[in-house]
């Protein structure tokens, strides 16, 4: 029996009532063996849980470290994700696509949108690490990012050809 299996209702394993609804920082170390079923050591999943519980940032200067932390955690999870979901992409390519996704949002200034994206990113990472997503979900995400990248490069080429042909005639 572990703390991770308890909730606000009686524990299904032993029938005892849970003593608390939230995990304290002292519980994190004892949970790493039981709670983080997905990731190999569980450290990324545990850090993700702690980061997810933080209140929304009240200024743009507070969001930067949170975005960087999420970005690092996503990149650290790449080798495990590749192995677990049998993805056909190289780790380098996966990191490149994920980093590009962060770069696309780099110029956002709306605090509400940034906070929402951080929360959504943490949820996506948790779903992946806890194996709540299937192989097809993760593969489709990368396929979609590749398709978007190819569509953007095609637009640039089409724009170049169009301007070249217009100037020539």
PDB file of C-alpha atoms in Angstrom:
ATOM      1  CA  UNK A   1       0.000   0.000   0.000  1.00  0.00           C
ATOM      2  CA  UNK A   2       1.358   3.439  -0.892  1.00  0.00           C
ATOM      3  CA  UNK A   3       0.305   7.063  -0.604  1.00  0.00           C
ATOM      4  CA  UNK A   4      -0.005   7.254  -4.382  1.00  0.00           C
ATOM      5  CA  UNK A   5      -2.909   4.799  -4.387  1.00  0.00           C
ATOM      6  CA  UNK A   6      -4.933   6.816  -1.852  1.00  0.00           C
ATOM      7  CA  UNK A   7      -7.364   9.589  -2.652  1.00  0.00           C
ATOM      8  CA  UNK A   8     -10.030  11.506  -0.744  1.00  0.00           C
ATOM      9  CA  UNK A   9     -12.228   8.413  -0.539  1.00  0.00           C
ATOM     10  CA  UNK A  10     -11.307   5.216   1.331  1.00  0.00           C
ATOM     11  CA  UNK A  11      -8.416   3.283  -0.120  1.00  0.00           C
ATOM     12  CA  UNK A  12      -9.625   0.265  -2.154  1.00  0.00           C
ATOM     13  CA  UNK A  13      -6.606  -1.755  -0.967  1.00  0.00           C
ATOM     14  CA  UNK A  14      -6.901  -1.388   2.802  1.00  0.00           C
ATOM     15  CA  UNK A  15     -10.159   0.528   3.415  1.00  0.00           C
ATOM     16  CA  UNK A  16      -8.444   3.319   5.380  1.00  0.00           C
ATOM     17  CA  UNK A  17      -9.474   6.885   4.714  1.00  0.00           C
ATOM     18  CA  UNK A  18      -6.869   9.033   2.999  1.00  0.00           C
ATOM     19  CA  UNK A  19      -5.209  11.468   5.367  1.00  0.00           C
ATOM     20  CA  UNK A  20      -4.620  14.196   2.767  1.00  0.00           C
ATOM     21  CA  UNK A  21      -5.783  15.106  -0.698  1.00  0.00           C
ATOM     22  CA  UNK A  22      -2.520  16.635  -1.936  1.00  0.00           C
ATOM     23  CA  UNK A  23       1.032  15.356  -1.906  1.00  0.00           C
ATOM     24  CA  UNK A  24       3.663  17.210   0.059  1.00  0.00           C
ATOM     25  CA  UNK A  25       7.240  17.507  -1.169  1.00  0.00           C
ATOM     26  CA  UNK A  26       8.323  14.829   1.307  1.00  0.00           C
ATOM     27  CA  UNK A  27       5.945  12.380  -0.389  1.00  0.00           C
ATOM     28  CA  UNK A  28       7.568  12.850  -3.814  1.00  0.00           C
ATOM     29  CA  UNK A  29      10.636  10.758  -2.998  1.00  0.00           C
ATOM     30  CA  UNK A  30       8.603   7.846  -1.681  1.00  0.00           C
ATOM     31  CA  UNK A  31       6.233   8.026  -4.651  1.00  0.00           C
ATOM     32  CA  UNK A  32       8.915   7.750  -7.331  1.00  0.00           C
ATOM     33  CA  UNK A  33       8.876   3.951  -7.254  1.00  0.00           C
ATOM     34  CA  UNK A  34       5.097   3.616  -7.339  1.00  0.00           C
ATOM     35  CA  UNK A  35       3.611   6.701  -8.909  1.00  0.00           C
ATOM     36  CA  UNK A  36       5.526   7.436 -12.095  1.00  0.00           C
ATOM     37  CA  UNK A  37       4.633   4.318 -13.993  1.00  0.00           C
ATOM     38  CA  UNK A  38       5.624   5.720 -17.348  1.00  0.00           C
ATOM     39  CA  UNK A  39       9.073   7.246 -17.254  1.00  0.00           C
ATOM     40  CA  UNK A  40      12.069   5.096 -16.454  1.00  0.00           C
ATOM     41  CA  UNK A  41      13.137   6.845 -13.245  1.00  0.00           C
ATOM     42  CA  UNK A  42       9.968   8.837 -12.759  1.00  0.00           C
ATOM     43  CA  UNK A  43      11.818  12.091 -12.059  1.00  0.00           C
ATOM     44  CA  UNK A  44      10.388  13.901 -15.076  1.00  0.00           C
ATOM     45  CA  UNK A  45       6.857  12.796 -14.208  1.00  0.00           C
ATOM     46  CA  UNK A  46       7.273  13.836 -10.586  1.00  0.00           C
ATOM     47  CA  UNK A  47       8.689  17.247 -11.525  1.00  0.00           C
ATOM     48  CA  UNK A  48       5.806  17.630 -13.968  1.00  0.00           C
ATOM     49  CA  UNK A  49       3.286  16.988 -11.178  1.00  0.00           C
ATOM     50  CA  UNK A  50       4.934  19.605  -8.974  1.00  0.00           C
ATOM     51  CA  UNK A  51       5.075  22.168 -11.805  1.00  0.00           C
ATOM     52  CA  UNK A  52       1.472  21.494 -12.781  1.00  0.00           C
ATOM     53  CA  UNK A  53       0.254  22.396  -9.305  1.00  0.00           C
ATOM     54  CA  UNK A  54       1.832  25.888  -9.360  1.00  0.00           C
ATOM     55  CA  UNK A  55      -0.495  28.863  -9.613  1.00  0.00           C
ATOM     56  CA  UNK A  56      -0.611  30.789 -12.860  1.00  0.00           C
ATOM     57  CA  UNK A  57       2.120  33.370 -13.327  1.00  0.00           C
ATOM     58  CA  UNK A  58       1.130  36.964 -12.640  1.00  0.00           C
ATOM     59  CA  UNK A  59       3.754  38.580 -14.895  1.00  0.00           C
ATOM     60  CA  UNK A  60       5.652  37.818 -18.089  1.00  0.00           C
ATOM     61  CA  UNK A  61       8.941  37.618 -16.163  1.00  0.00           C
ATOM     62  CA  UNK A  62       7.524  34.711 -14.119  1.00  0.00           C
ATOM     63  CA  UNK A  63       6.472  32.744 -17.200  1.00  0.00           C
ATOM     64  CA  UNK A  64       9.914  32.496 -18.771  1.00  0.00           C
ATOM     65  CA  UNK A  65      11.402  30.037 -16.230  1.00  0.00           C
ATOM     66  CA  UNK A  66       8.230  27.953 -16.344  1.00  0.00           C
ATOM     67  CA  UNK A  67       8.321  27.737 -20.151  1.00  0.00           C
ATOM     68  CA  UNK A  68      12.035  26.842 -20.068  1.00  0.00           C
ATOM     69  CA  UNK A  69      11.381  24.164 -17.457  1.00  0.00           C
ATOM     70  CA  UNK A  70       8.583  22.665 -19.554  1.00  0.00           C
ATOM     71  CA  UNK A  71      10.783  22.775 -22.667  1.00  0.00           C
ATOM     72  CA  UNK A  72      13.640  20.980 -20.866  1.00  0.00           C
ATOM     73  CA  UNK A  73      11.290  18.343 -19.444  1.00  0.00           C
ATOM     74  CA  UNK A  74       9.774  17.684 -22.873  1.00  0.00           C
ATOM     75  CA  UNK A  75      13.233  17.309 -24.445  1.00  0.00           C
ATOM     76  CA  UNK A  76      14.422  15.044 -21.613  1.00  0.00           C
ATOM     77  CA  UNK A  77      11.446  12.763 -22.186  1.00  0.00           C
ATOM     78  CA  UNK A  78      12.270  12.239 -25.880  1.00  0.00           C
ATOM     79  CA  UNK A  79      14.480   9.103 -25.548  1.00  0.00           C
ATOM     80  CA  UNK A  80      11.969   7.374 -23.304  1.00  0.00           C
ATOM     81  CA  UNK A  81       9.060   8.408 -25.547  1.00  0.00           C
ATOM     82  CA  UNK A  82      10.832   7.098 -28.653  1.00  0.00           C
ATOM     83  CA  UNK A  83      11.498   3.715 -27.011  1.00  0.00           C
ATOM     84  CA  UNK A  84       8.110   3.357 -25.363  1.00  0.00           C
ATOM     85  CA  UNK A  85       5.963   4.294 -28.333  1.00  0.00           C
ATOM     86  CA  UNK A  86       8.246   2.753 -31.012  1.00  0.00           C
ATOM     87  CA  UNK A  87       8.430   5.983 -32.984  1.00  0.00           C
ATOM     88  CA  UNK A  88      10.194   5.849 -36.381  1.00  0.00           C
ATOM     89  CA  UNK A  89      11.880   9.261 -35.969  1.00  0.00           C
ATOM     90  CA  UNK A  90      15.362   9.952 -34.682  1.00  0.00           C
ATOM     91  CA  UNK A  91      15.673  11.570 -31.269  1.00  0.00           C
ATOM     92  CA  UNK A  92      17.331  14.552 -32.929  1.00  0.00           C
ATOM     93  CA  UNK A  93      14.381  15.000 -35.308  1.00  0.00           C
ATOM     94  CA  UNK A  94      11.875  14.681 -32.453  1.00  0.00           C
ATOM     95  CA  UNK A  95      13.733  17.303 -30.407  1.00  0.00           C
ATOM     96  CA  UNK A  96      13.903  19.585 -33.446  1.00  0.00           C
ATOM     97  CA  UNK A  97      10.139  19.347 -34.021  1.00  0.00           C
ATOM     98  CA  UNK A  98       9.306  19.903 -30.349  1.00  0.00           C
ATOM     99  CA  UNK A  99      11.668  22.862 -30.054  1.00  0.00           C
ATOM    100  CA  UNK A 100      10.140  24.374 -33.197  1.00  0.00           C
ATOM    101  CA  UNK A 101       6.739  24.148 -31.527  1.00  0.00           C
ATOM    102  CA  UNK A 102       8.076  26.212 -28.613  1.00  0.00           C
ATOM    103  CA  UNK A 103       9.756  28.713 -30.969  1.00  0.00           C
ATOM    104  CA  UNK A 104       6.465  29.309 -32.806  1.00  0.00           C
ATOM    105  CA  UNK A 105       4.968  30.676 -29.585  1.00  0.00           C
ATOM    106  CA  UNK A 106       8.048  32.679 -28.546  1.00  0.00           C
ATOM    107  CA  UNK A 107       6.568  36.092 -29.384  1.00  0.00           C
ATOM    108  CA  UNK A 108       3.340  35.698 -27.403  1.00  0.00           C
ATOM    109  CA  UNK A 109       2.740  38.528 -24.925  1.00  0.00           C
ATOM    110  CA  UNK A 110      -0.749  37.681 -23.618  1.00  0.00           C
ATOM    111  CA  UNK A 111      -0.228  36.374 -20.088  1.00  0.00           C
ATOM    112  CA  UNK A 112      -3.499  34.433 -20.056  1.00  0.00           C
ATOM    113  CA  UNK A 113      -2.634  32.561 -23.257  1.00  0.00           C
ATOM    114  CA  UNK A 114       0.915  31.798 -22.062  1.00  0.00           C
ATOM    115  CA  UNK A 115      -0.360  30.417 -18.749  1.00  0.00           C
ATOM    116  CA  UNK A 116      -2.905  28.299 -20.612  1.00  0.00           C
ATOM    117  CA  UNK A 117      -0.263  26.915 -22.966  1.00  0.00           C
ATOM    118  CA  UNK A 118       2.022  26.041 -20.031  1.00  0.00           C
ATOM    119  CA  UNK A 119      -0.826  24.164 -18.336  1.00  0.00           C
ATOM    120  CA  UNK A 120      -1.752  22.375 -21.574  1.00  0.00           C
ATOM    121  CA  UNK A 121       1.889  21.464 -22.208  1.00  0.00           C
ATOM    122  CA  UNK A 122       2.225  19.996 -18.712  1.00  0.00           C
ATOM    123  CA  UNK A 123      -0.971  17.997 -19.208  1.00  0.00           C
ATOM    124  CA  UNK A 124       0.230  16.649 -22.558  1.00  0.00           C
ATOM    125  CA  UNK A 125       3.560  15.660 -21.022  1.00  0.00           C
ATOM    126  CA  UNK A 126       1.822  13.942 -18.114  1.00  0.00           C
ATOM    127  CA  UNK A 127      -0.505  12.014 -20.432  1.00  0.00           C
ATOM    128  CA  UNK A 128       2.497  10.822 -22.418  1.00  0.00           C
ATOM    129  CA  UNK A 129       4.645   9.875 -19.415  1.00  0.00           C
ATOM    130  CA  UNK A 130       1.844   8.084 -17.616  1.00  0.00           C
ATOM    131  CA  UNK A 131       1.031   6.073 -20.768  1.00  0.00           C
ATOM    132  CA  UNK A 132      -2.450   7.545 -20.994  1.00  0.00           C
ATOM    133  CA  UNK A 133      -1.796   8.201 -24.675  1.00  0.00           C
ATOM    134  CA  UNK A 134      -1.535   5.434 -27.180  1.00  0.00           C
ATOM    135  CA  UNK A 135       1.177   4.944 -29.755  1.00  0.00           C
ATOM    136  CA  UNK A 136      -1.081   6.357 -32.482  1.00  0.00           C
ATOM    137  CA  UNK A 137      -1.703   9.568 -30.502  1.00  0.00           C
ATOM    138  CA  UNK A 138       1.995  10.306 -30.119  1.00  0.00           C
ATOM    139  CA  UNK A 139       2.858   9.290 -33.680  1.00  0.00           C
ATOM    140  CA  UNK A 140       0.043  11.456 -35.078  1.00  0.00           C
ATOM    141  CA  UNK A 141       1.346  14.443 -33.119  1.00  0.00           C
ATOM    142  CA  UNK A 142       4.768  14.132 -34.760  1.00  0.00           C
ATOM    143  CA  UNK A 143       3.220  13.403 -38.175  1.00  0.00           C
ATOM    144  CA  UNK A 144       1.144  16.581 -37.842  1.00  0.00           C
ATOM    145  CA  UNK A 145       4.203  18.649 -36.903  1.00  0.00           C
ATOM    146  CA  UNK A 146       6.088  17.289 -39.936  1.00  0.00           C
ATOM    147  CA  UNK A 147       3.127  18.024 -42.228  1.00  0.00           C
ATOM    148  CA  UNK A 148       2.905  21.599 -40.884  1.00  0.00           C
ATOM    149  CA  UNK A 149       6.630  22.073 -41.416  1.00  0.00           C
ATOM    150  CA  UNK A 150       6.416  20.788 -45.003  1.00  0.00           C
ATOM    151  CA  UNK A 151       3.388  22.986 -45.730  1.00  0.00           C
ATOM    152  CA  UNK A 152       5.250  26.053 -44.457  1.00  0.00           C
ATOM    153  CA  UNK A 153       8.296  25.306 -46.627  1.00  0.00           C
ATOM    154  CA  UNK A 154       6.057  24.737 -49.660  1.00  0.00           C
ATOM    155  CA  UNK A 155       4.409  28.130 -49.105  1.00  0.00           C
ATOM    156  CA  UNK A 156       7.818  29.816 -49.052  1.00  0.00           C
ATOM    157  CA  UNK A 157       8.824  28.109 -52.306  1.00  0.00           C
ATOM    158  CA  UNK A 158       5.501  28.982 -53.953  1.00  0.00           C
ATOM    159  CA  UNK A 159       5.827  32.593 -52.836  1.00  0.00           C
ATOM    160  CA  UNK A 160       9.348  32.774 -54.247  1.00  0.00           C
ATOM    161  CA  UNK A 161       8.295  31.323 -57.608  1.00  0.00           C
ATOM    162  CA  UNK A 162       5.303  33.625 -57.798  1.00  0.00           C
ATOM    163  CA  UNK A 163       7.362  36.743 -57.126  1.00  0.00           C
ATOM    164  CA  UNK A 164      10.075  35.536 -59.518  1.00  0.00           C
ATOM    165  CA  UNK A 165       7.593  34.966 -62.333  1.00  0.00           C
ATOM    166  CA  UNK A 166       5.792  38.275 -61.699  1.00  0.00           C
ATOM    167  CA  UNK A 167       9.040  40.240 -61.864  1.00  0.00           C
ATOM    168  CA  UNK A 168      10.177  38.486 -65.022  1.00  0.00           C
ATOM    169  CA  UNK A 169       7.122  39.333 -67.119  1.00  0.00           C
TER     170      UNK A 169
END
